Structures are given as structure tokens and as C-alpha cells.
Amino acid sequence: MKRFIMVILLFVVYASLASSPQQLLEDANEAYKRSEYAHAAELYEEILDQNLESAELYYNLGNAYYKSNRIGPAILNYERALRLDPLDENIQHNLEVAHTRTVDRIDQLPMLFYERWYMALWTMQSLDGWAVTTIILIILMLAVTSLYLFSRTIMLKKVSFYTMLLLLVMVLMSGFFIRKQYKRLHASHEGIVMQTRVTAKSSPSMQSPDLFLLHEGTKVDIRTTLGQWYEISLPNGNVGWIKNESIEII
């Protein structure tokens, strides 16, 4: 009886170790190397099911789906990886390559020059990058404030005072960019079309007129939700309604 219990305990321990995230990751990577892309994707998904995520994990999952010719899930996971690490060139490159496999070619409405500058500014660093920048700026501001309080010359007080004001503005801007990156990271208003083909309707009803077709892998912005329907918009300004089952939230 004791031997039987010992065998059961060993089996339980072995099973728990075999399903550990690290073991799953190693197995998934090995499956990918053996060109078993579908199996690798399943193992990466098991890791995500344990409430673990990283840019690298989503990137690997995207690669596995891409190699399996599943373009929608590939783009979805590249987009999720890019949210966690927006400056990673490999993720950006693979996402661009995956987009070449999609059917829809949607031109984005032109942005004004100041809109482009603003977007380029707050996206130049990730959430963690802006957090580190904010901490550094606060430390510098405290140092300059101390210099202002303890300096004895008028010139030094003036220089430190205006420097302190400049650093304060930079801290506020950096904090605002942190908020923007956080909202971008946790945004739930963007999705990827996962069905091969879906028709956008003029209203949330199957009997309403057709507006345009969308295909797997297309990124949409979700404006509102009504029952089982999403009102979506495209970068070119088109707006329509599609069933929520057709989209996976990024």
C-alpha cells in the first residue's frame, strides 16, 4: 500500500513539474525547432493560460502561428507583443511581414504634422522607459531644488529656479506619457479580425445593408458595443457593425 501511495505521489510531482511554465516553454521552443509549429503554439498558449505573459512569449506564439499559416492569430500576438515592447525591431518587422499576407489594404487618413510629432514623442519609449525617465527627472529636480534653497548667489538662484521649473514641466509631461502608454497597454478598443471573411453592416442587424468586406488579420478600432455586435472603424474612416465573434481583442 505504501509503495502504491509513493508511486502516486511521484506521478503527481512529475506531472506538476512537466506542466511548469519553464518546462512548457522549453518544450514549446523544442517543438518550434522541430517545425512542429501547431504543437508549439498549443504549448505557448498553455503558458498564457497560467496568467503569465511577456513580449517574447507573444512574439514566439506569433511566429508559431505564422509558420502554421494562421495569419489572424499571428498578427494578434505580434500586436500584443508590441504593446509590451513597442521598440522591439524584430516584433515590428515580423508584424509588417505578416501584414503582407493579409487581403485588405487600408490606407490611413493623413495626420497633421503636429499629430505625427506628438505620437512620435510619446511612443519613443515604452511604459517602463517613461517610468525610469520620470524617476530620473524627479531626482534631478530635487537636486536642483536643493541647490536653489542653499545657494547664496543671485545668479545661481535664478539659474536653478528656472531649471527647476523646466524639470517640473518635463516631469509632468513624462507622467502624462506614462498614462498614455498605460492606456495603450491596457486598451480594449482594438481588435483583429479572426474570420476568413466578414461583412460589415450599416446597423447591428443581419438584415441591414452590407457596407464593406473585411478579411482575416485586419486591425479595427472598436467604437461601441451593442449585444453581440461591435461598431468598428477603420484607419481610412469607414465605420460599420460586425459580430463580436469575428474579432479578438488585442
PDB file of C-alpha atoms in Angstrom:
ATOM      1  CA  MET A   1       0.000   0.000   0.000  1.00  0.00           C
ATOM      2  CA  LYS A   2       2.803   2.399   0.924  1.00  0.00           C
ATOM      3  CA  ARG A   3       4.562   1.621  -2.347  1.00  0.00           C
ATOM      4  CA  PHE A   4       1.368   2.362  -4.262  1.00  0.00           C
ATOM      5  CA  ILE A   5       0.965   5.729  -2.484  1.00  0.00           C
ATOM      6  CA  MET A   6       4.604   6.549  -3.192  1.00  0.00           C
ATOM      7  CA  VAL A   7       4.111   5.843  -6.897  1.00  0.00           C
ATOM      8  CA  ILE A   8       1.042   8.090  -6.966  1.00  0.00           C
ATOM      9  CA  LEU A   9       2.949  10.907  -5.225  1.00  0.00           C
ATOM     10  CA  LEU A  10       5.856  10.593  -7.642  1.00  0.00           C
ATOM     11  CA  PHE A  11       3.447  10.713 -10.559  1.00  0.00           C
ATOM     12  CA  VAL A  12       1.793  13.872  -9.191  1.00  0.00           C
ATOM     13  CA  VAL A  13       5.167  15.545  -8.638  1.00  0.00           C
ATOM     14  CA  TYR A  14       6.316  14.591 -12.128  1.00  0.00           C
ATOM     15  CA  ALA A  15       3.104  15.878 -13.676  1.00  0.00           C
ATOM     16  CA  SER A  16       3.379  19.198 -11.857  1.00  0.00           C
ATOM     17  CA  LEU A  17       6.967  19.611 -12.966  1.00  0.00           C
ATOM     18  CA  ALA A  18       6.150  18.657 -16.528  1.00  0.00           C
ATOM     19  CA  SER A  19       3.465  21.335 -16.724  1.00  0.00           C
ATOM     20  CA  SER A  20       5.535  24.077 -15.127  1.00  0.00           C
ATOM     21  CA  PRO A  21       5.843  27.267 -17.229  1.00  0.00           C
ATOM     22  CA  GLN A  22       9.583  26.788 -17.667  1.00  0.00           C
ATOM     23  CA  GLN A  23       9.140  23.216 -18.852  1.00  0.00           C
ATOM     24  CA  LEU A  24       6.312  24.228 -21.167  1.00  0.00           C
ATOM     25  CA  LEU A  25       8.485  26.984 -22.603  1.00  0.00           C
ATOM     26  CA  GLU A  26      11.362  24.605 -23.234  1.00  0.00           C
ATOM     27  CA  ASP A  27       9.035  22.041 -24.818  1.00  0.00           C
ATOM     28  CA  ALA A  28       7.441  24.721 -26.990  1.00  0.00           C
ATOM     29  CA  ASN A  29      10.809  26.001 -28.176  1.00  0.00           C
ATOM     30  CA  GLU A  30      11.935  22.472 -28.990  1.00  0.00           C
ATOM     31  CA  ALA A  31       8.709  21.802 -30.883  1.00  0.00           C
ATOM     32  CA  TYR A  32       9.263  25.004 -32.859  1.00  0.00           C
ATOM     33  CA  LYS A  33      12.803  23.918 -33.736  1.00  0.00           C
ATOM     34  CA  ARG A  34      11.412  20.590 -34.987  1.00  0.00           C
ATOM     35  CA  SER A  35       8.990  22.562 -37.209  1.00  0.00           C
ATOM     36  CA  GLU A  36       6.028  21.327 -35.130  1.00  0.00           C
ATOM     37  CA  TYR A  37       4.525  24.787 -35.200  1.00  0.00           C
ATOM     38  CA  ALA A  38       0.941  23.887 -34.287  1.00  0.00           C
ATOM     39  CA  HIS A  39       2.121  21.942 -31.236  1.00  0.00           C
ATOM     40  CA  ALA A  40       4.467  24.778 -30.241  1.00  0.00           C
ATOM     41  CA  ALA A  41       1.545  27.216 -30.428  1.00  0.00           C
ATOM     42  CA  GLU A  42      -0.534  24.976 -28.148  1.00  0.00           C
ATOM     43  CA  LEU A  43       2.268  24.900 -25.559  1.00  0.00           C
ATOM     44  CA  TYR A  44       2.764  28.675 -25.679  1.00  0.00           C
ATOM     45  CA  GLU A  45      -0.994  29.093 -25.198  1.00  0.00           C
ATOM     46  CA  GLU A  46      -0.822  26.824 -22.127  1.00  0.00           C
ATOM     47  CA  ILE A  47       1.705  29.204 -20.590  1.00  0.00           C
ATOM     48  CA  LEU A  48      -0.608  32.151 -21.248  1.00  0.00           C
ATOM     49  CA  ASP A  49      -3.452  30.209 -19.642  1.00  0.00           C
ATOM     50  CA  GLN A  50      -1.425  30.310 -16.409  1.00  0.00           C
ATOM     51  CA  ASN A  51      -1.757  34.123 -16.396  1.00  0.00           C
ATOM     52  CA  LEU A  52       1.845  34.599 -17.493  1.00  0.00           C
ATOM     53  CA  GLU A  53       2.788  36.893 -20.332  1.00  0.00           C
ATOM     54  CA  SER A  54       5.751  38.642 -21.882  1.00  0.00           C
ATOM     55  CA  ALA A  55       6.626  40.273 -25.177  1.00  0.00           C
ATOM     56  CA  GLU A  56       8.899  37.358 -26.007  1.00  0.00           C
ATOM     57  CA  LEU A  57       6.155  34.819 -25.321  1.00  0.00           C
ATOM     58  CA  TYR A  58       3.641  36.602 -27.550  1.00  0.00           C
ATOM     59  CA  TYR A  59       6.346  37.026 -30.192  1.00  0.00           C
ATOM     60  CA  ASN A  60       7.156  33.307 -30.195  1.00  0.00           C
ATOM     61  CA  LEU A  61       3.461  32.459 -30.319  1.00  0.00           C
ATOM     62  CA  GLY A  62       3.005  34.819 -33.241  1.00  0.00           C
ATOM     63  CA  ASN A  63       5.885  33.125 -35.063  1.00  0.00           C
ATOM     64  CA  ALA A  64       4.371  29.684 -34.445  1.00  0.00           C
ATOM     65  CA  TYR A  65       1.010  30.784 -35.811  1.00  0.00           C
ATOM     66  CA  TYR A  66       2.638  32.478 -38.801  1.00  0.00           C
ATOM     67  CA  LYS A  67       4.544  29.310 -39.643  1.00  0.00           C
ATOM     68  CA  SER A  68       1.232  27.433 -39.359  1.00  0.00           C
ATOM     69  CA  ASN A  69      -0.282  29.829 -41.939  1.00  0.00           C
ATOM     70  CA  ARG A  70      -2.701  31.218 -39.353  1.00  0.00           C
ATOM     71  CA  ILE A  71      -2.272  34.895 -40.154  1.00  0.00           C
ATOM     72  CA  GLY A  72      -5.007  36.266 -37.889  1.00  0.00           C
ATOM     73  CA  PRO A  73      -3.652  34.735 -34.656  1.00  0.00           C
ATOM     74  CA  ALA A  74      -0.112  35.621 -35.765  1.00  0.00           C
ATOM     75  CA  ILE A  75      -0.938  39.316 -36.161  1.00  0.00           C
ATOM     76  CA  LEU A  76      -2.947  39.283 -32.930  1.00  0.00           C
ATOM     77  CA  ASN A  77       0.013  38.024 -30.914  1.00  0.00           C
ATOM     78  CA  TYR A  78       2.530  40.280 -32.650  1.00  0.00           C
ATOM     79  CA  GLU A  79       0.289  43.211 -31.712  1.00  0.00           C
ATOM     80  CA  ARG A  80       0.149  42.017 -28.103  1.00  0.00           C
ATOM     81  CA  ALA A  81       3.924  41.649 -28.061  1.00  0.00           C
ATOM     82  CA  LEU A  82       4.330  45.135 -29.491  1.00  0.00           C
ATOM     83  CA  ARG A  83       2.210  46.618 -26.710  1.00  0.00           C
ATOM     84  CA  LEU A  84       4.596  45.201 -24.140  1.00  0.00           C
ATOM     85  CA  ASP A  85       7.724  46.181 -26.085  1.00  0.00           C
ATOM     86  CA  PRO A  86       6.863  48.847 -28.679  1.00  0.00           C
ATOM     87  CA  LEU A  87      10.507  49.462 -29.633  1.00  0.00           C
ATOM     88  CA  ASP A  88      11.432  45.867 -30.480  1.00  0.00           C
ATOM     89  CA  GLU A  89      12.529  45.842 -34.118  1.00  0.00           C
ATOM     90  CA  ASN A  90      12.031  42.088 -34.551  1.00  0.00           C
ATOM     91  CA  ILE A  91       8.399  42.332 -33.478  1.00  0.00           C
ATOM     92  CA  GLN A  92       7.837  45.325 -35.750  1.00  0.00           C
ATOM     93  CA  HIS A  93       9.455  43.555 -38.700  1.00  0.00           C
ATOM     94  CA  ASN A  94       7.512  40.302 -38.290  1.00  0.00           C
ATOM     95  CA  LEU A  95       4.264  42.220 -37.881  1.00  0.00           C
ATOM     96  CA  GLU A  96       4.936  44.066 -41.135  1.00  0.00           C
ATOM     97  CA  VAL A  97       5.734  40.780 -42.877  1.00  0.00           C
ATOM     98  CA  ALA A  98       2.504  39.225 -41.561  1.00  0.00           C
ATOM     99  CA  HIS A  99       0.531  42.202 -42.871  1.00  0.00           C
ATOM    100  CA  THR A 100       1.775  41.438 -46.377  1.00  0.00           C
ATOM    101  CA  ARG A 101      -0.164  38.161 -46.132  1.00  0.00           C
ATOM    102  CA  THR A 102      -3.485  39.886 -45.454  1.00  0.00           C
ATOM    103  CA  VAL A 103      -6.075  40.642 -48.126  1.00  0.00           C
ATOM    104  CA  ASP A 104      -7.220  44.107 -47.048  1.00  0.00           C
ATOM    105  CA  ARG A 105      -5.129  47.127 -47.967  1.00  0.00           C
ATOM    106  CA  ILE A 106      -6.459  50.022 -45.933  1.00  0.00           C
ATOM    107  CA  ASP A 107      -4.826  53.431 -46.217  1.00  0.00           C
ATOM    108  CA  GLN A 108      -4.771  55.526 -43.069  1.00  0.00           C
ATOM    109  CA  LEU A 109      -6.178  59.032 -43.091  1.00  0.00           C
ATOM    110  CA  PRO A 110      -3.318  61.558 -43.199  1.00  0.00           C
ATOM    111  CA  MET A 111      -2.270  63.050 -39.873  1.00  0.00           C
ATOM    112  CA  LEU A 112      -1.394  66.691 -39.320  1.00  0.00           C
ATOM    113  CA  PHE A 113       2.278  67.394 -38.700  1.00  0.00           C
ATOM    114  CA  TYR A 114       1.815  68.162 -35.006  1.00  0.00           C
ATOM    115  CA  GLU A 115      -0.170  64.943 -34.544  1.00  0.00           C
ATOM    116  CA  ARG A 116       2.725  62.973 -36.038  1.00  0.00           C
ATOM    117  CA  TRP A 117       5.215  64.748 -33.770  1.00  0.00           C
ATOM    118  CA  TYR A 118       3.061  64.150 -30.712  1.00  0.00           C
ATOM    119  CA  MET A 119       2.641  60.452 -31.463  1.00  0.00           C
ATOM    120  CA  ALA A 120       6.346  60.049 -32.217  1.00  0.00           C
ATOM    121  CA  LEU A 121       7.169  61.721 -28.886  1.00  0.00           C
ATOM    122  CA  TRP A 122       5.059  59.630 -26.517  1.00  0.00           C
ATOM    123  CA  THR A 123       5.754  56.373 -28.339  1.00  0.00           C
ATOM    124  CA  MET A 124       9.535  56.837 -28.377  1.00  0.00           C
ATOM    125  CA  GLN A 125       9.726  54.874 -25.098  1.00  0.00           C
ATOM    126  CA  SER A 126       7.800  52.035 -23.517  1.00  0.00           C
ATOM    127  CA  LEU A 127       5.839  52.320 -20.274  1.00  0.00           C
ATOM    128  CA  ASP A 128       8.869  51.159 -18.276  1.00  0.00           C
ATOM    129  CA  GLY A 129      11.116  53.556 -20.179  1.00  0.00           C
ATOM    130  CA  TRP A 130       8.966  56.558 -19.336  1.00  0.00           C
ATOM    131  CA  ALA A 131       8.721  55.411 -15.715  1.00  0.00           C
ATOM    132  CA  VAL A 132      12.523  55.345 -15.437  1.00  0.00           C
ATOM    133  CA  THR A 133      12.744  58.732 -17.164  1.00  0.00           C
ATOM    134  CA  THR A 134      10.243  60.203 -14.707  1.00  0.00           C
ATOM    135  CA  ILE A 135      12.204  58.929 -11.703  1.00  0.00           C
ATOM    136  CA  ILE A 136      15.444  60.390 -13.076  1.00  0.00           C
ATOM    137  CA  LEU A 137      13.780  63.745 -13.738  1.00  0.00           C
ATOM    138  CA  ILE A 138      12.326  63.843 -10.215  1.00  0.00           C
ATOM    139  CA  ILE A 139      15.758  63.146  -8.712  1.00  0.00           C
ATOM    140  CA  LEU A 140      17.287  65.913 -10.830  1.00  0.00           C
ATOM    141  CA  MET A 141      14.513  68.300  -9.869  1.00  0.00           C
ATOM    142  CA  LEU A 142      15.073  67.590  -6.167  1.00  0.00           C
ATOM    143  CA  ALA A 143      18.791  68.170  -6.587  1.00  0.00           C
ATOM    144  CA  VAL A 144      18.217  71.482  -8.373  1.00  0.00           C
ATOM    145  CA  THR A 145      15.650  72.481  -5.737  1.00  0.00           C
ATOM    146  CA  SER A 146      18.249  71.864  -3.037  1.00  0.00           C
ATOM    147  CA  LEU A 147      20.715  73.967  -4.993  1.00  0.00           C
ATOM    148  CA  TYR A 148      18.158  76.759  -5.201  1.00  0.00           C
ATOM    149  CA  LEU A 149      17.402  76.653  -1.468  1.00  0.00           C
ATOM    150  CA  PHE A 150      21.011  76.612  -0.320  1.00  0.00           C
ATOM    151  CA  SER A 151      22.734  78.732  -2.944  1.00  0.00           C
ATOM    152  CA  ARG A 152      23.957  82.164  -1.816  1.00  0.00           C
ATOM    153  CA  THR A 153      24.401  83.945  -5.133  1.00  0.00           C
ATOM    154  CA  ILE A 154      21.549  85.585  -7.041  1.00  0.00           C
ATOM    155  CA  MET A 155      22.721  84.249 -10.396  1.00  0.00           C
ATOM    156  CA  LEU A 156      22.845  80.666  -9.164  1.00  0.00           C
ATOM    157  CA  LYS A 157      19.404  81.023  -7.602  1.00  0.00           C
ATOM    158  CA  LYS A 158      17.956  82.300 -10.881  1.00  0.00           C
ATOM    159  CA  VAL A 159      19.533  79.541 -12.943  1.00  0.00           C
ATOM    160  CA  SER A 160      18.460  76.822 -10.505  1.00  0.00           C
ATOM    161  CA  PHE A 161      14.941  78.279 -10.245  1.00  0.00           C
ATOM    162  CA  TYR A 162      14.290  78.248 -13.987  1.00  0.00           C
ATOM    163  CA  THR A 163      15.949  74.853 -14.320  1.00  0.00           C
ATOM    164  CA  MET A 164      13.654  73.577 -11.589  1.00  0.00           C
ATOM    165  CA  LEU A 165      10.603  74.880 -13.468  1.00  0.00           C
ATOM    166  CA  LEU A 166      11.802  73.250 -16.681  1.00  0.00           C
ATOM    167  CA  LEU A 167      12.318  69.926 -14.928  1.00  0.00           C
ATOM    168  CA  LEU A 168       8.865  70.208 -13.352  1.00  0.00           C
ATOM    169  CA  VAL A 169       7.298  70.605 -16.803  1.00  0.00           C
ATOM    170  CA  MET A 170       9.305  67.627 -18.075  1.00  0.00           C
ATOM    171  CA  VAL A 171       8.163  65.519 -15.088  1.00  0.00           C
ATOM    172  CA  LEU A 172       4.529  66.386 -15.789  1.00  0.00           C
ATOM    173  CA  MET A 173       4.939  65.554 -19.473  1.00  0.00           C
ATOM    174  CA  SER A 174       6.678  62.286 -18.675  1.00  0.00           C
ATOM    175  CA  GLY A 175       3.910  61.385 -16.236  1.00  0.00           C
ATOM    176  CA  PHE A 176       1.331  62.151 -18.906  1.00  0.00           C
ATOM    177  CA  PHE A 177       3.182  59.877 -21.358  1.00  0.00           C
ATOM    178  CA  ILE A 178       3.178  57.123 -18.734  1.00  0.00           C
ATOM    179  CA  ARG A 179      -0.593  57.433 -18.581  1.00  0.00           C
ATOM    180  CA  LYS A 180      -0.819  57.306 -22.374  1.00  0.00           C
ATOM    181  CA  GLN A 181       1.375  54.202 -22.559  1.00  0.00           C
ATOM    182  CA  TYR A 182      -0.574  52.546 -19.743  1.00  0.00           C
ATOM    183  CA  LYS A 183      -3.879  53.176 -21.518  1.00  0.00           C
ATOM    184  CA  ARG A 184      -2.367  51.893 -24.746  1.00  0.00           C
ATOM    185  CA  LEU A 185      -1.088  48.782 -22.998  1.00  0.00           C
ATOM    186  CA  HIS A 186      -4.450  48.012 -21.401  1.00  0.00           C
ATOM    187  CA  ALA A 187      -6.643  49.265 -24.221  1.00  0.00           C
ATOM    188  CA  SER A 188      -9.553  47.022 -25.100  1.00  0.00           C
ATOM    189  CA  HIS A 189     -10.858  49.022 -28.054  1.00  0.00           C
ATOM    190  CA  GLU A 190      -8.640  47.439 -30.704  1.00  0.00           C
ATOM    191  CA  GLY A 191      -9.120  44.036 -32.244  1.00  0.00           C
ATOM    192  CA  ILE A 192      -8.057  41.739 -35.057  1.00  0.00           C
ATOM    193  CA  VAL A 193     -10.470  40.098 -37.479  1.00  0.00           C
ATOM    194  CA  MET A 194     -10.114  36.344 -36.965  1.00  0.00           C
ATOM    195  CA  GLN A 195     -12.545  35.028 -39.568  1.00  0.00           C
ATOM    196  CA  THR A 196     -11.551  34.448 -43.184  1.00  0.00           C
ATOM    197  CA  ARG A 197     -14.183  36.873 -44.375  1.00  0.00           C
ATOM    198  CA  VAL A 198     -16.737  39.059 -42.612  1.00  0.00           C
ATOM    199  CA  THR A 199     -19.212  41.641 -43.901  1.00  0.00           C
ATOM    200  CA  ALA A 200     -19.631  44.939 -42.093  1.00  0.00           C
ATOM    201  CA  LYS A 201     -23.257  46.039 -41.779  1.00  0.00           C
ATOM    202  CA  SER A 202     -24.786  49.504 -41.642  1.00  0.00           C
ATOM    203  CA  SER A 203     -26.507  48.648 -38.335  1.00  0.00           C
ATOM    204  CA  PRO A 204     -26.363  45.830 -35.749  1.00  0.00           C
ATOM    205  CA  SER A 205     -28.640  43.504 -37.695  1.00  0.00           C
ATOM    206  CA  MET A 206     -28.041  40.762 -40.230  1.00  0.00           C
ATOM    207  CA  GLN A 207     -30.870  42.243 -42.329  1.00  0.00           C
ATOM    208  CA  SER A 208     -29.198  45.643 -42.621  1.00  0.00           C
ATOM    209  CA  PRO A 209     -27.362  46.619 -45.845  1.00  0.00           C
ATOM    210  CA  ASP A 210     -23.789  45.477 -46.432  1.00  0.00           C
ATOM    211  CA  LEU A 211     -21.125  48.178 -46.325  1.00  0.00           C
ATOM    212  CA  PHE A 212     -17.738  46.556 -46.904  1.00  0.00           C
ATOM    213  CA  LEU A 213     -15.829  43.305 -46.547  1.00  0.00           C
ATOM    214  CA  LEU A 214     -13.072  42.572 -44.057  1.00  0.00           C
ATOM    215  CA  HIS A 215     -10.669  39.650 -44.049  1.00  0.00           C
ATOM    216  CA  GLU A 216      -8.564  37.787 -41.511  1.00  0.00           C
ATOM    217  CA  GLY A 217      -5.774  39.777 -39.916  1.00  0.00           C
ATOM    218  CA  THR A 218      -7.271  43.256 -40.376  1.00  0.00           C
ATOM    219  CA  LYS A 219      -6.946  45.550 -37.379  1.00  0.00           C
ATOM    220  CA  VAL A 220     -10.034  47.514 -36.354  1.00  0.00           C
ATOM    221  CA  ASP A 221     -10.933  50.062 -33.719  1.00  0.00           C
ATOM    222  CA  ILE A 222     -13.951  49.130 -31.593  1.00  0.00           C
ATOM    223  CA  ARG A 223     -16.118  52.181 -31.006  1.00  0.00           C
ATOM    224  CA  THR A 224     -19.173  50.804 -29.197  1.00  0.00           C
ATOM    225  CA  THR A 225     -20.730  47.511 -28.201  1.00  0.00           C
ATOM    226  CA  LEU A 226     -24.369  46.532 -28.579  1.00  0.00           C
ATOM    227  CA  GLY A 227     -25.285  42.990 -27.578  1.00  0.00           C
ATOM    228  CA  GLN A 228     -23.339  40.642 -29.828  1.00  0.00           C
ATOM    229  CA  TRP A 229     -22.284  43.433 -32.157  1.00  0.00           C
ATOM    230  CA  TYR A 230     -19.299  45.766 -32.353  1.00  0.00           C
ATOM    231  CA  GLU A 231     -19.355  49.097 -34.115  1.00  0.00           C
ATOM    232  CA  ILE A 232     -15.909  49.262 -35.669  1.00  0.00           C
ATOM    233  CA  SER A 233     -13.936  51.869 -37.566  1.00  0.00           C
ATOM    234  CA  LEU A 234     -11.000  51.535 -39.939  1.00  0.00           C
ATOM    235  CA  PRO A 235      -7.961  53.783 -40.429  1.00  0.00           C
ATOM    236  CA  ASN A 236      -9.493  55.083 -43.670  1.00  0.00           C
ATOM    237  CA  GLY A 237     -12.580  56.333 -41.804  1.00  0.00           C
ATOM    238  CA  ASN A 238     -15.022  53.557 -42.741  1.00  0.00           C
ATOM    239  CA  VAL A 239     -17.473  52.616 -39.987  1.00  0.00           C
ATOM    240  CA  GLY A 240     -19.683  49.540 -39.733  1.00  0.00           C
ATOM    241  CA  TRP A 241     -21.110  46.815 -37.485  1.00  0.00           C
ATOM    242  CA  ILE A 242     -19.838  43.236 -37.234  1.00  0.00           C
ATOM    243  CA  LYS A 243     -20.499  40.338 -34.857  1.00  0.00           C
ATOM    244  CA  ASN A 244     -18.156  40.257 -31.863  1.00  0.00           C
ATOM    245  CA  GLU A 245     -17.371  36.609 -32.579  1.00  0.00           C
ATOM    246  CA  SER A 246     -15.475  37.788 -35.656  1.00  0.00           C
ATOM    247  CA  ILE A 247     -12.939  39.781 -33.627  1.00  0.00           C
ATOM    248  CA  GLU A 248     -10.345  39.006 -30.978  1.00  0.00           C
ATOM    249  CA  ILE A 249      -9.474  41.889 -28.650  1.00  0.00           C
ATOM    250  CA  ILE A 250      -5.786  42.784 -28.653  1.00  0.00           C
TER     251      ILE A 250
END
